[in-house]
Short mmCIF file of C-alpha atoms and ligand atoms in Angstrom, two decimals:
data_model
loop_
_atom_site.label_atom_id
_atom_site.label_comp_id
_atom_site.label_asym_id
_atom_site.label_seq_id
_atom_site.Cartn_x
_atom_site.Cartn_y
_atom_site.Cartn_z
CA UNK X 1080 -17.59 9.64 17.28
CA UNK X 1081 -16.06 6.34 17.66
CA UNK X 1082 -15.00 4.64 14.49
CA UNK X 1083 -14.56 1.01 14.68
CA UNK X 1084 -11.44 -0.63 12.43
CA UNK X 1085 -10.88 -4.10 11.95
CA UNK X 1086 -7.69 -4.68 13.00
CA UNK X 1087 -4.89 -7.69 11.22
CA UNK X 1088 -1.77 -7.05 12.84
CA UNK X 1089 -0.36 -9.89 10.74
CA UNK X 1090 2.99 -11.94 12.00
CA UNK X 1091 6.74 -11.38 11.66
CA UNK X 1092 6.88 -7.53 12.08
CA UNK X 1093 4.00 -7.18 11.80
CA UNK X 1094 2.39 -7.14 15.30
CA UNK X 1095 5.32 -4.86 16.50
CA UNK X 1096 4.78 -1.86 14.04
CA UNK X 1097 0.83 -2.18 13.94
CA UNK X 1098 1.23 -1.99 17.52
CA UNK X 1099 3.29 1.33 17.33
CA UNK X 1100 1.03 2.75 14.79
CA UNK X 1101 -2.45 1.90 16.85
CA UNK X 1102 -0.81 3.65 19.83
CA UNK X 1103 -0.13 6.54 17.85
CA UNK X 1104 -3.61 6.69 16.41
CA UNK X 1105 -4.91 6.53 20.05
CA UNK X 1106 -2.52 9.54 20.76
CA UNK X 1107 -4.19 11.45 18.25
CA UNK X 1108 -7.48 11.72 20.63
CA UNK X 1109 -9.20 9.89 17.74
CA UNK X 1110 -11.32 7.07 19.52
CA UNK X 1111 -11.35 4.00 17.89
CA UNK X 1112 -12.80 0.23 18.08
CA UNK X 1113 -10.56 -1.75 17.31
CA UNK X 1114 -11.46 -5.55 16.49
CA UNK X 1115 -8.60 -7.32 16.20
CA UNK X 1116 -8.21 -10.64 14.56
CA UNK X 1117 -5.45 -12.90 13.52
CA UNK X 1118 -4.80 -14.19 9.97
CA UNK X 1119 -2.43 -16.66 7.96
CA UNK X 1120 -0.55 -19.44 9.67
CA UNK X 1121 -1.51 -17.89 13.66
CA UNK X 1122 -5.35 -18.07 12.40
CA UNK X 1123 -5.24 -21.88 11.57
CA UNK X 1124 -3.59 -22.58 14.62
CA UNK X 1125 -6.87 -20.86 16.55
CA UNK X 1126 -9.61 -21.55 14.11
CA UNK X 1127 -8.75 -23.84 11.41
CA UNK X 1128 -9.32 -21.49 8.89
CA UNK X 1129 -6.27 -18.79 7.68
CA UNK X 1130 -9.13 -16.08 7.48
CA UNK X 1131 -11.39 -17.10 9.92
CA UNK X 1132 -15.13 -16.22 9.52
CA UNK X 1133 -14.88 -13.37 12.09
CA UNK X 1134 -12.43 -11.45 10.46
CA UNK X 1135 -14.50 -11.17 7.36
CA UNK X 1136 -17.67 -10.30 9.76
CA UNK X 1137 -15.82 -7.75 10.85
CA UNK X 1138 -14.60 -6.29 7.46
CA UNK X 1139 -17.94 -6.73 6.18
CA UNK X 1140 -19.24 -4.65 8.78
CA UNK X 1141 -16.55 -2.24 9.41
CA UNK X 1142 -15.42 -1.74 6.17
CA UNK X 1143 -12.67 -0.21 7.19
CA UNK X 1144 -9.28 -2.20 8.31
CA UNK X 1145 -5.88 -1.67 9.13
CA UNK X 1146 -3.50 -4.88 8.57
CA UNK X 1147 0.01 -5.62 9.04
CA UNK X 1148 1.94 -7.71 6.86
CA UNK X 1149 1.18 -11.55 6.89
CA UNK X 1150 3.63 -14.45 5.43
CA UNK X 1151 3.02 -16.38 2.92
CA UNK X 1152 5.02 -19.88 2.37
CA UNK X 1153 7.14 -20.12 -0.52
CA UNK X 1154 6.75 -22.42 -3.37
CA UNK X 1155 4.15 -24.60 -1.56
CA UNK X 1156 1.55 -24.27 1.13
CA UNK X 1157 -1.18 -22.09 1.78
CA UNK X 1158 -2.35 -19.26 -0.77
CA UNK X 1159 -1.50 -16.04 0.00
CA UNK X 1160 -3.81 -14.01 2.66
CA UNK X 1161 -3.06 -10.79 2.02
CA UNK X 1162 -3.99 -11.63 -2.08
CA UNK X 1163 -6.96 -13.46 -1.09
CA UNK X 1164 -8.59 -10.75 1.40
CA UNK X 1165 -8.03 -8.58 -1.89
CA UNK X 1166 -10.03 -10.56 -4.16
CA UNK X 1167 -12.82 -11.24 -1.37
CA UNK X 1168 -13.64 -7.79 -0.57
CA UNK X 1169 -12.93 -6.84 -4.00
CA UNK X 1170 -10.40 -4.24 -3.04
CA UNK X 1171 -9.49 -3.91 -6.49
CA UNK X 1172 -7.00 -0.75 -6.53
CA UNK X 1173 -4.02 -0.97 -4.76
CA UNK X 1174 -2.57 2.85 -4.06
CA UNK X 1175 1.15 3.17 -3.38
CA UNK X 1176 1.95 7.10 -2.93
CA UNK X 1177 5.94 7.29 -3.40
CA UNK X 1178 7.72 10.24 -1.94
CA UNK X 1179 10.19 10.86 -0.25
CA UNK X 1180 10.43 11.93 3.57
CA UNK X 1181 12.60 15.23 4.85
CA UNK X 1182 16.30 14.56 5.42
CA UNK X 1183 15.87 11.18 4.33
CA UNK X 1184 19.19 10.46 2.40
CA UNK X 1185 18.39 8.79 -1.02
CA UNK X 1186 19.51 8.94 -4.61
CA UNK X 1187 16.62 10.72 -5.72
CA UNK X 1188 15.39 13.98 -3.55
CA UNK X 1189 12.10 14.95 -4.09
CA UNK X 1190 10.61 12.23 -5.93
CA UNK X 1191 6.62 12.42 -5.82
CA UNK X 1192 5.15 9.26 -7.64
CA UNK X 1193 2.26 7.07 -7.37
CA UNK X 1194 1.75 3.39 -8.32
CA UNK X 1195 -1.78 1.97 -9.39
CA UNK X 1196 -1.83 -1.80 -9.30
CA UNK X 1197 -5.05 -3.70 -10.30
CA UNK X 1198 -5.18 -6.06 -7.19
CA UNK X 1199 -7.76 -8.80 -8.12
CA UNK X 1200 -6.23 -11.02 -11.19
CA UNK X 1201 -3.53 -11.57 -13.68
CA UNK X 1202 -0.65 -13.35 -12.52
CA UNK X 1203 -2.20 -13.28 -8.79
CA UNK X 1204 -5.52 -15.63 -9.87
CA UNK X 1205 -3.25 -17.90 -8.49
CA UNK X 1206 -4.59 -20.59 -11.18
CA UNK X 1207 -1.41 -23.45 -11.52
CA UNK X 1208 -1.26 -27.00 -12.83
CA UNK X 1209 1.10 -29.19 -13.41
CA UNK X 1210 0.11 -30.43 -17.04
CA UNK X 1211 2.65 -33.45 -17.16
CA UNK X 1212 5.29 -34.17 -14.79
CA UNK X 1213 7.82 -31.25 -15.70
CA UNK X 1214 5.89 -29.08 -17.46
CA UNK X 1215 3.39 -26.44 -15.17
CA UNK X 1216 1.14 -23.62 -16.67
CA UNK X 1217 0.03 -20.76 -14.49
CA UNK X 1218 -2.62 -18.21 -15.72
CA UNK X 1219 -2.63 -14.58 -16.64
CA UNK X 1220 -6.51 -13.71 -16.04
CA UNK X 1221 -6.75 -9.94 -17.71
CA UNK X 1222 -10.27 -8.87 -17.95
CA UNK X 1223 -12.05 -5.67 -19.90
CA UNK X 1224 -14.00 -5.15 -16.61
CA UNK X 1225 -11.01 -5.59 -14.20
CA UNK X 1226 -8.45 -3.13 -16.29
CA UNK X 1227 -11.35 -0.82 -17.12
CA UNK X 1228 -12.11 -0.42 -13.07
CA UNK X 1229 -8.59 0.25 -12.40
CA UNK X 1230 -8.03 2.37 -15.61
CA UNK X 1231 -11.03 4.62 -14.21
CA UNK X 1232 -9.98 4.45 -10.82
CA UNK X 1233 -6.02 6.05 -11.25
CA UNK X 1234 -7.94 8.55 -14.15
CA UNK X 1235 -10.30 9.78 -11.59
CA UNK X 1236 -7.61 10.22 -9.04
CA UNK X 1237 -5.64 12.25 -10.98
CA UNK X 1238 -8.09 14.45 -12.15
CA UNK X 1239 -9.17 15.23 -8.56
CA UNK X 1240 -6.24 15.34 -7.29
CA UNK X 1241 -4.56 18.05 -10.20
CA UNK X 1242 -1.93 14.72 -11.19
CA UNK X 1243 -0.80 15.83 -14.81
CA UNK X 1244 0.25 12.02 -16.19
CA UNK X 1245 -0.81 8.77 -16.08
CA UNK X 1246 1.38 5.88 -17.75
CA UNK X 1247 -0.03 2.23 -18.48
CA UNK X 1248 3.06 0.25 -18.11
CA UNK X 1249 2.78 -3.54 -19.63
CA UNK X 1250 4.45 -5.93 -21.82
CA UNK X 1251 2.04 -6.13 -24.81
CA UNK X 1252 4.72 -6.59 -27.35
CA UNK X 1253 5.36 -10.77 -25.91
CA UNK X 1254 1.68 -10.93 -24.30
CA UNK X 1255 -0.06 -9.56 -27.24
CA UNK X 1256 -3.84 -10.60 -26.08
CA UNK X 1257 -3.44 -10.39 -22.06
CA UNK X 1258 -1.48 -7.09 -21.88
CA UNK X 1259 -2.90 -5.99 -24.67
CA UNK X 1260 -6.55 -5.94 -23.41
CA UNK X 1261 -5.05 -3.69 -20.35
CA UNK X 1262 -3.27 -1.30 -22.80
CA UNK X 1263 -6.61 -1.31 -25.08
CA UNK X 1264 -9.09 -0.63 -21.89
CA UNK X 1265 -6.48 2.44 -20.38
CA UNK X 1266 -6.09 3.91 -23.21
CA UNK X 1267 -9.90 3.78 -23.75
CA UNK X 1268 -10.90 4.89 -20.64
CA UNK X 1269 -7.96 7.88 -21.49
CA UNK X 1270 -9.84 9.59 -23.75
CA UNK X 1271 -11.95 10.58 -21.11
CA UNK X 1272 -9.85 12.61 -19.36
CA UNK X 1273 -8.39 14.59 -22.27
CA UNK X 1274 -6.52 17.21 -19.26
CA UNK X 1275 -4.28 14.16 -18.33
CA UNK X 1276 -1.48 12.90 -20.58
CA UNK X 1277 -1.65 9.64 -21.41
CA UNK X 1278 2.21 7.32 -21.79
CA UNK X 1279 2.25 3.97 -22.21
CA UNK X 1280 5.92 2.19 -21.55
CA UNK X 1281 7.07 -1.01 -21.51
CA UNK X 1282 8.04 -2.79 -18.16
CA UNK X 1283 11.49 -3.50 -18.38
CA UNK X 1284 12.06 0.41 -20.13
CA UNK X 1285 10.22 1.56 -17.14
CA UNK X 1286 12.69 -0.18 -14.80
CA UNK X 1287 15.00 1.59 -16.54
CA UNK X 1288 13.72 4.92 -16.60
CA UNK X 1289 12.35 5.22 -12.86
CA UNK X 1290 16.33 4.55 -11.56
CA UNK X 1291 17.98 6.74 -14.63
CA UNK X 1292 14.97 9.81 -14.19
CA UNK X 1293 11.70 8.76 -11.76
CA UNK X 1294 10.68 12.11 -12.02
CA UNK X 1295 9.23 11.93 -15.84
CA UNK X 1296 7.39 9.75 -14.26
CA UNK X 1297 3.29 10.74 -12.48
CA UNK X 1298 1.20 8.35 -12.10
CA UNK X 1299 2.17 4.76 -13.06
CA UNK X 1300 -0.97 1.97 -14.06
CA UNK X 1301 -0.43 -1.96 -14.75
CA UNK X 1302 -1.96 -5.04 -13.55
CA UNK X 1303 -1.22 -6.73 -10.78
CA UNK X 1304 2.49 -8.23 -10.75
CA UNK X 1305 4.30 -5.40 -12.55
CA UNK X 1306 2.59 -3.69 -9.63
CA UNK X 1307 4.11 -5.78 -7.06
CA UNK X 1308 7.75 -5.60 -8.53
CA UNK X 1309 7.73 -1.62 -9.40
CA UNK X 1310 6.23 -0.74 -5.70
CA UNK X 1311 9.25 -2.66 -4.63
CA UNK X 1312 11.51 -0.44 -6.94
CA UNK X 1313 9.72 2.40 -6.23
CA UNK X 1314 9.95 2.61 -2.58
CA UNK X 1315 14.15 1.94 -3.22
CA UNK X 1316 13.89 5.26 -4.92
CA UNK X 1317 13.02 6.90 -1.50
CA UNK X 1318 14.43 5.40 1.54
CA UNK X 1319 13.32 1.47 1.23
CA UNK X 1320 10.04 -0.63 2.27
CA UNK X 1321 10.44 0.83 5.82
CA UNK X 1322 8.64 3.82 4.49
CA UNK X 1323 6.00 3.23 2.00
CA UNK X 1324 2.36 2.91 2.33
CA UNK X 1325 -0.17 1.78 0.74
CA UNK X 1326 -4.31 1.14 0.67
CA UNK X 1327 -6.25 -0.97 -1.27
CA UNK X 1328 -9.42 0.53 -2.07
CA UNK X 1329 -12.75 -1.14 -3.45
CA UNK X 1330 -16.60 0.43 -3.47
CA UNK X 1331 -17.70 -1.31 -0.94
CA UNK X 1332 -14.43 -1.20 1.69
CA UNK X 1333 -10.77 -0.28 1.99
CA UNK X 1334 -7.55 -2.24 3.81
CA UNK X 1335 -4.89 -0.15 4.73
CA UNK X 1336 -1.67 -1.77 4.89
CA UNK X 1337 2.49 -0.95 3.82
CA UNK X 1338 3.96 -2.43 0.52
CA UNK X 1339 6.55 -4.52 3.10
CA UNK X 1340 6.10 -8.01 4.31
CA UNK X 1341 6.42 -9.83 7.31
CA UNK X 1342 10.55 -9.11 7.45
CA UNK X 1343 11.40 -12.37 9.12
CA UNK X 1344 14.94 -11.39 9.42
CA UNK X 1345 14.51 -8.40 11.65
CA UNK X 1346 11.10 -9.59 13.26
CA UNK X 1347 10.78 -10.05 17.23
CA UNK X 1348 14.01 -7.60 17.33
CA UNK X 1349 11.69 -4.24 17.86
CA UNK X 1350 14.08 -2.40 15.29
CA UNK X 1351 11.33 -2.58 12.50
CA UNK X 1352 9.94 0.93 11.11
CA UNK X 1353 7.00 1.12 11.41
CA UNK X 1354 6.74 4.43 9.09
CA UNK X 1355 5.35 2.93 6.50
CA UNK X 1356 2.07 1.09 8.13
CA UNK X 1357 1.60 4.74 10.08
CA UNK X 1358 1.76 6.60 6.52
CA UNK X 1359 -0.87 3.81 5.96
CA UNK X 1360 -2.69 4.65 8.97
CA UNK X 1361 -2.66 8.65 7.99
CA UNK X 1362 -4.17 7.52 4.54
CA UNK X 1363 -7.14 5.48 6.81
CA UNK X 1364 -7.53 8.77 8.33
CA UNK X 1365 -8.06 10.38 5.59
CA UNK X 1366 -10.19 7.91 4.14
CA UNK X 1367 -12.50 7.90 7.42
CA UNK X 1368 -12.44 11.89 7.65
CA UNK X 1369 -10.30 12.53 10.61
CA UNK X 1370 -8.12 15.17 8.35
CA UNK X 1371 -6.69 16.75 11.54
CA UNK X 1372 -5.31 13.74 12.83
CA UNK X 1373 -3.58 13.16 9.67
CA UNK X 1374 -1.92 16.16 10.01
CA UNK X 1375 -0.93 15.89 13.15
CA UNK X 1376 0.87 12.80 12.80
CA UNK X 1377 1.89 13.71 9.38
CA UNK X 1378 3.74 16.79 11.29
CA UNK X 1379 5.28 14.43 13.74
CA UNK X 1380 6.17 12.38 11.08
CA UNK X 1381 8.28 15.47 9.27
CA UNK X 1382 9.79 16.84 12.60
CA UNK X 1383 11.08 13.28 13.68
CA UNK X 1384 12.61 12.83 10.59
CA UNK X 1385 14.18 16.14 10.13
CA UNK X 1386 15.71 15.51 14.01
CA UNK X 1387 16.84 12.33 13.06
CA UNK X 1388 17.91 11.32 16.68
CA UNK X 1389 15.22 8.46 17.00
CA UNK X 1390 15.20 7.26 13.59
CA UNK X 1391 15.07 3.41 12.91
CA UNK X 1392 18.20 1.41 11.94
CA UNK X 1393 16.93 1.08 8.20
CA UNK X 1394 16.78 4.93 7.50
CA UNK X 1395 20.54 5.35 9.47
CA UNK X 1396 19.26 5.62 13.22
CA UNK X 1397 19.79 3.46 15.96
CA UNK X 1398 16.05 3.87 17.80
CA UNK X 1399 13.70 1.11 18.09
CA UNK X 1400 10.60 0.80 16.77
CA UNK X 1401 8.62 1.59 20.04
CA UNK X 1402 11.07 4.23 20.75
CA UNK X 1403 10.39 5.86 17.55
CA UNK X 1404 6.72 5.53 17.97
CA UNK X 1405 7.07 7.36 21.43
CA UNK X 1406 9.07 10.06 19.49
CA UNK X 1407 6.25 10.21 17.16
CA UNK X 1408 3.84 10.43 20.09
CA UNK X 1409 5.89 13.13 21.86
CA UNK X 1410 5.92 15.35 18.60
CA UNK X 1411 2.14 15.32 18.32
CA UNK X 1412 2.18 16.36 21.91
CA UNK X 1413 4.47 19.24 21.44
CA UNK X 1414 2.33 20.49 18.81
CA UNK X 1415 -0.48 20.56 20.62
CA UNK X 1416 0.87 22.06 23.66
CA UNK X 1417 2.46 25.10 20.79
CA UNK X 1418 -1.29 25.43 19.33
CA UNK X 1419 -2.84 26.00 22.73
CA UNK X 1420 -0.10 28.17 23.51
CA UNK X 1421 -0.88 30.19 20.20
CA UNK X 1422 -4.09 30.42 20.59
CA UNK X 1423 -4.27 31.79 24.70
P1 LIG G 1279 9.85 -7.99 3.06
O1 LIG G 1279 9.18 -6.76 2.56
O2 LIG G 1279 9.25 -8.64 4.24
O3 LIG G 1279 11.38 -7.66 3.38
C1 LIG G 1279 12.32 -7.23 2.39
C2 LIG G 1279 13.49 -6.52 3.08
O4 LIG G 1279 13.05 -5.25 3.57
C3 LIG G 1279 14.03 -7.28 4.30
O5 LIG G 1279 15.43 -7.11 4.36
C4 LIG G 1279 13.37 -6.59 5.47
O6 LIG G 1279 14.12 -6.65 6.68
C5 LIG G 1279 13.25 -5.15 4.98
N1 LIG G 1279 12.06 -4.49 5.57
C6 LIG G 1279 10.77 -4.72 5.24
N2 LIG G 1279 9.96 -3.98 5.99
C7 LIG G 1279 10.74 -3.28 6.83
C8 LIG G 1279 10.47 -2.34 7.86
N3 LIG G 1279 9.24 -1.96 8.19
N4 LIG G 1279 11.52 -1.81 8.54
C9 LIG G 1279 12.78 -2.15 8.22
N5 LIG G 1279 13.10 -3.03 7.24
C10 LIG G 1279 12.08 -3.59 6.56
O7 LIG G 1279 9.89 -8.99 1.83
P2 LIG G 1279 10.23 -10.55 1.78
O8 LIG G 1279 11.34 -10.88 2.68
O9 LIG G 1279 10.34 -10.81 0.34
O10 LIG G 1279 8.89 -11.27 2.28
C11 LIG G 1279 8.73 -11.81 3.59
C12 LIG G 1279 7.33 -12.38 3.72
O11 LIG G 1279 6.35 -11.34 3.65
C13 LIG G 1279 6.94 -13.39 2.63
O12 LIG G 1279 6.26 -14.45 3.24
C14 LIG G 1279 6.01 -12.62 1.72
O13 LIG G 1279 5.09 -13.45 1.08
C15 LIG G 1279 5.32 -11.71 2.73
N6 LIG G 1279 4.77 -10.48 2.14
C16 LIG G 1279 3.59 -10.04 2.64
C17 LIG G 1279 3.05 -8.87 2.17
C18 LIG G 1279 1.75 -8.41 2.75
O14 LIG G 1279 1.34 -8.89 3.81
N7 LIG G 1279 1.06 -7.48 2.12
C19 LIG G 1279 3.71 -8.06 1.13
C20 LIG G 1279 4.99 -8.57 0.74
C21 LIG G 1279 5.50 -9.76 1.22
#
């Protein structure tokens, strides 16, 4: 079977550790169709349009994609693509598994965390005026549908995945009525799920608490920019943003893509890791089926690290990212060589 992915491999590092990832998909012996498009500043250039109809074709009838990070301009300019594709295709959770990799050096060994982030409003509706010269208001959308969906969403995933507790983090004590609606709809949708403890904590305690003691911590649920910051913090706790992945999930589709950006101060260099957007990849495996891949290049994955000879610059090495992703690609092959071996 071939399974055709819609393919963003985004700008800054992004085309470089997309690129490493997609060969080591192909490796795999997993065929894929890849339809590849550009997005952001690169897409205007080409089409006029920063997601140009044919990408969304494509998502629409793939409904699968794989996307690399793509820049957004600060403080003025176009709206962000990567928030935007979000609210199109309604991919409305935003999955960030945190843990750490073997012989990875960090603070925290062992940490095993996951952040839920509702992807489609608050902060992110991206609704700004300036009211008088001086003076701007900007919009915190919270919605009983929206915080519901997500509530569900992380409750169902921890119940079929045997996760033991889910936290609501917010700041409901200053934004009484907007984070108080999201508190009010998780804790509702709580009592469903009477096997799963329920926390609730406030933001800037939760800060806190994940660099004194991440592991009280499970499962962690907010809205959409507490989301943003504590993936950030999160993926400090276990190596940096050279290692995290994420997916954002909706009913209908499902972008896979790391919690990193663009990078633009190590991009065109090749010394990027691309870990993080192949961890992404291995959760589009999973998503699609392909379970043995996964494994496979989650395997690789372990045995490169625990080598540590072609490791990328931000984890201690000195290898480049292609070099790392021909590591990678030589690992799977060993394995496979050792299985045929085991089994004649
Ligand atoms: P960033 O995540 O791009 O970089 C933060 C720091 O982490 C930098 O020092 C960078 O070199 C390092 N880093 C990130 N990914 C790495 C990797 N794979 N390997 C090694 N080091 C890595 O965050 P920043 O600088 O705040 O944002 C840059 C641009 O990316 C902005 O335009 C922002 O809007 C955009 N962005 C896009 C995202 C997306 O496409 N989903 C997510 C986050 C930011």
């Amino acid at each position: 079977m071939t399974h055709k992915v819609t393919l963003i491999p985004g700008d800054g590092i992004g085309p470089e550790v997309v690129q490493a990832a997609v060969r080591i998909l192909e490796a795999t012996g997993v065929k894929f169709e890849w339809e590849s498009f550009a997005a952001g500043a690169e897409a205007f250039e080409k089409y006029h349009e920063y997601i140009p109809k044919e990408l969304s074709a494509s998502i629409e009838r793939t409904r699968v994609g794989l996307k690399g990070p793509v820049t957004t301009p600060i403080g003025g300019g176009f709206a962000s693509i990567n928030v935007e594709l979000r609210k199109r295709f309604e991919l409305f959770a935003n999955f960030r598994p945190i843990r750490n990799l073997p012989h990875i050096p960090t603070r925290y060994p062992g940490v095993d965390l996951i952040v839920v982030r509702e992807n489609t409003e608050g902060l992110y509706s991206g609704i700004e005026h300036e009211v008088v010269p001086g003076v701007v208001e900007s919009l915190k959308i919270i919605t009983e549908k929206a915080s519901t969906r997500i509530s569900r969403f992380a409750f169902e995933y921890a119940r079929k995945n045997q996760r033991k507790k889910v936290h609501s983090i917010h700041k409901a004590n200053i934004m009484k009525l907007s984070d108080g609606l999201f508190l009010r709809c998780s804790r509702n949708v709580s009592k469903e799920y009477p096997e799963i403890t329920y926390g609730e904590h406030i933001v800037d305690n939760t800060c806190m608490q994940l660099v004194m003691n991440p592991y009280q911590y499970d499962m962690l649920l907010m809205e959409n920019l507490y989301g943003d910051i504590l993936s950030d913090l999160c993926a400090g706790l276990v190596g940096g943003l050279g290692l995290v992945p994420g997916a954002n999930f909706g009913h209908e589709c499902a972008i896979f893509e790391a919690v990193h950006g663009s990078a633009p101060d190590i991009a065109g260099k090749d010394i990027a890791n691309p870990t993080a957007v192949l961890r992404s990849a291995l959760l589009m495996l999973r998503h699609i089926g392909e379970h043995e891949a996964a494994l496979k290049i989650r395997n690789a994955i372990d045995e490169v690290y625990r080598d540590r000879s072609k490791l990328t610059r931000d984890v201690g090495g000195t290898a480049g990212t292609s070099e790392f992703a021909d590591t990678i690609i030589r690992a799977m092959e060993t394995q496979s060589a050792a299985a045929t071996e085991e089994q004649a």
